[in-house]
């Protein structure tokens, strides 16, 4: 789609491990969780193809598509 710019709050650091894996770290757990939620809002996981931003251990319940 298009590039998205996001300014990280102070105290939150990001590491790009792979092209599809981001690791966020920080001392303040509340601020870290809020930052993760805001980043996830750009592309939430969708139930048909499973695309989108999701947490590491999260499973997305998939829905069946149209039937012919």
CSV table of C-alpha atoms in Angstrom, one decimal:
chain,number,residue,atom,x,y,z
A,1,UNK,CA,0.0,0.0,0.0
A,2,UNK,CA,1.8,3.2,1.1
A,3,UNK,CA,4.6,4.1,3.6
A,4,UNK,CA,3.4,5.0,7.1
A,5,UNK,CA,5.4,7.4,9.3
A,6,UNK,CA,5.1,6.9,13.0
A,7,UNK,CA,7.0,8.9,15.7
A,8,UNK,CA,8.0,6.6,18.5
A,9,UNK,CA,7.4,8.0,22.0
A,10,UNK,CA,10.4,8.6,24.2
A,11,UNK,CA,11.6,5.5,26.0
A,12,UNK,CA,10.3,3.1,23.3
A,13,UNK,CA,12.8,1.5,21.0
A,14,UNK,CA,12.2,-0.6,17.9
A,15,UNK,CA,14.3,-3.3,16.2
A,16,UNK,CA,13.6,-4.7,12.8
A,17,UNK,CA,14.7,-8.3,13.0
A,18,UNK,CA,13.3,-9.4,9.6
A,19,UNK,CA,11.3,-7.7,6.9
A,20,UNK,CA,8.1,-8.8,8.7
A,21,UNK,CA,9.1,-8.8,12.3
A,22,UNK,CA,9.4,-5.8,14.6
A,23,UNK,CA,10.5,-5.9,18.2
A,24,UNK,CA,9.5,-3.1,20.5
A,25,UNK,CA,11.2,-2.6,23.9
A,26,UNK,CA,10.9,-0.1,26.6
A,27,UNK,CA,10.9,0.3,30.4
A,28,UNK,CA,7.4,1.7,30.8
A,29,UNK,CA,5.0,-1.3,30.1
A,30,UNK,CA,1.9,0.9,29.7
A,31,UNK,CA,3.5,3.2,27.1
A,32,UNK,CA,4.9,0.2,25.3
A,33,UNK,CA,1.5,-1.5,25.1
A,34,UNK,CA,-0.1,1.8,23.9
A,35,UNK,CA,2.5,2.1,21.2
A,36,UNK,CA,2.0,-1.4,20.0
A,37,UNK,CA,-1.8,-0.9,19.9
A,38,UNK,CA,-1.3,2.4,17.9
A,39,UNK,CA,1.0,0.7,15.3
A,40,UNK,CA,-1.4,-2.2,15.0
A,41,UNK,CA,-4.3,0.2,14.2
A,42,UNK,CA,-2.7,1.0,10.8
A,43,UNK,CA,-3.4,-2.6,9.6
A,44,UNK,CA,-5.3,-4.8,12.0
A,45,UNK,CA,-5.4,-8.6,11.2
A,46,UNK,CA,-8.2,-9.4,8.9
A,47,UNK,CA,-10.1,-12.7,9.2
A,48,UNK,CA,-10.2,-13.8,5.6
A,49,UNK,CA,-6.6,-13.9,4.4
A,50,UNK,CA,-4.9,-13.3,7.8
A,51,UNK,CA,-3.0,-10.3,6.6
A,52,UNK,CA,-2.2,-7.4,8.9
A,53,UNK,CA,-0.1,-6.6,12.0
A,54,UNK,CA,-0.5,-9.0,14.9
A,55,UNK,CA,1.3,-9.8,18.1
A,56,UNK,CA,3.9,-12.7,18.1
A,57,UNK,CA,1.8,-15.4,19.8
A,58,UNK,CA,-1.6,-14.2,18.6
A,59,UNK,CA,-3.7,-16.5,16.4
A,60,UNK,CA,-6.2,-14.9,14.1
A,61,UNK,CA,-9.5,-16.9,13.6
A,62,UNK,CA,-9.9,-17.3,9.9
A,63,UNK,CA,-13.3,-17.2,8.2
A,64,UNK,CA,-14.3,-19.2,5.2
A,65,UNK,CA,-14.8,-17.2,2.0
A,66,UNK,CA,-17.7,-17.2,-0.4
A,67,UNK,CA,-19.0,-20.6,-1.6
A,68,UNK,CA,-19.7,-21.2,-5.2
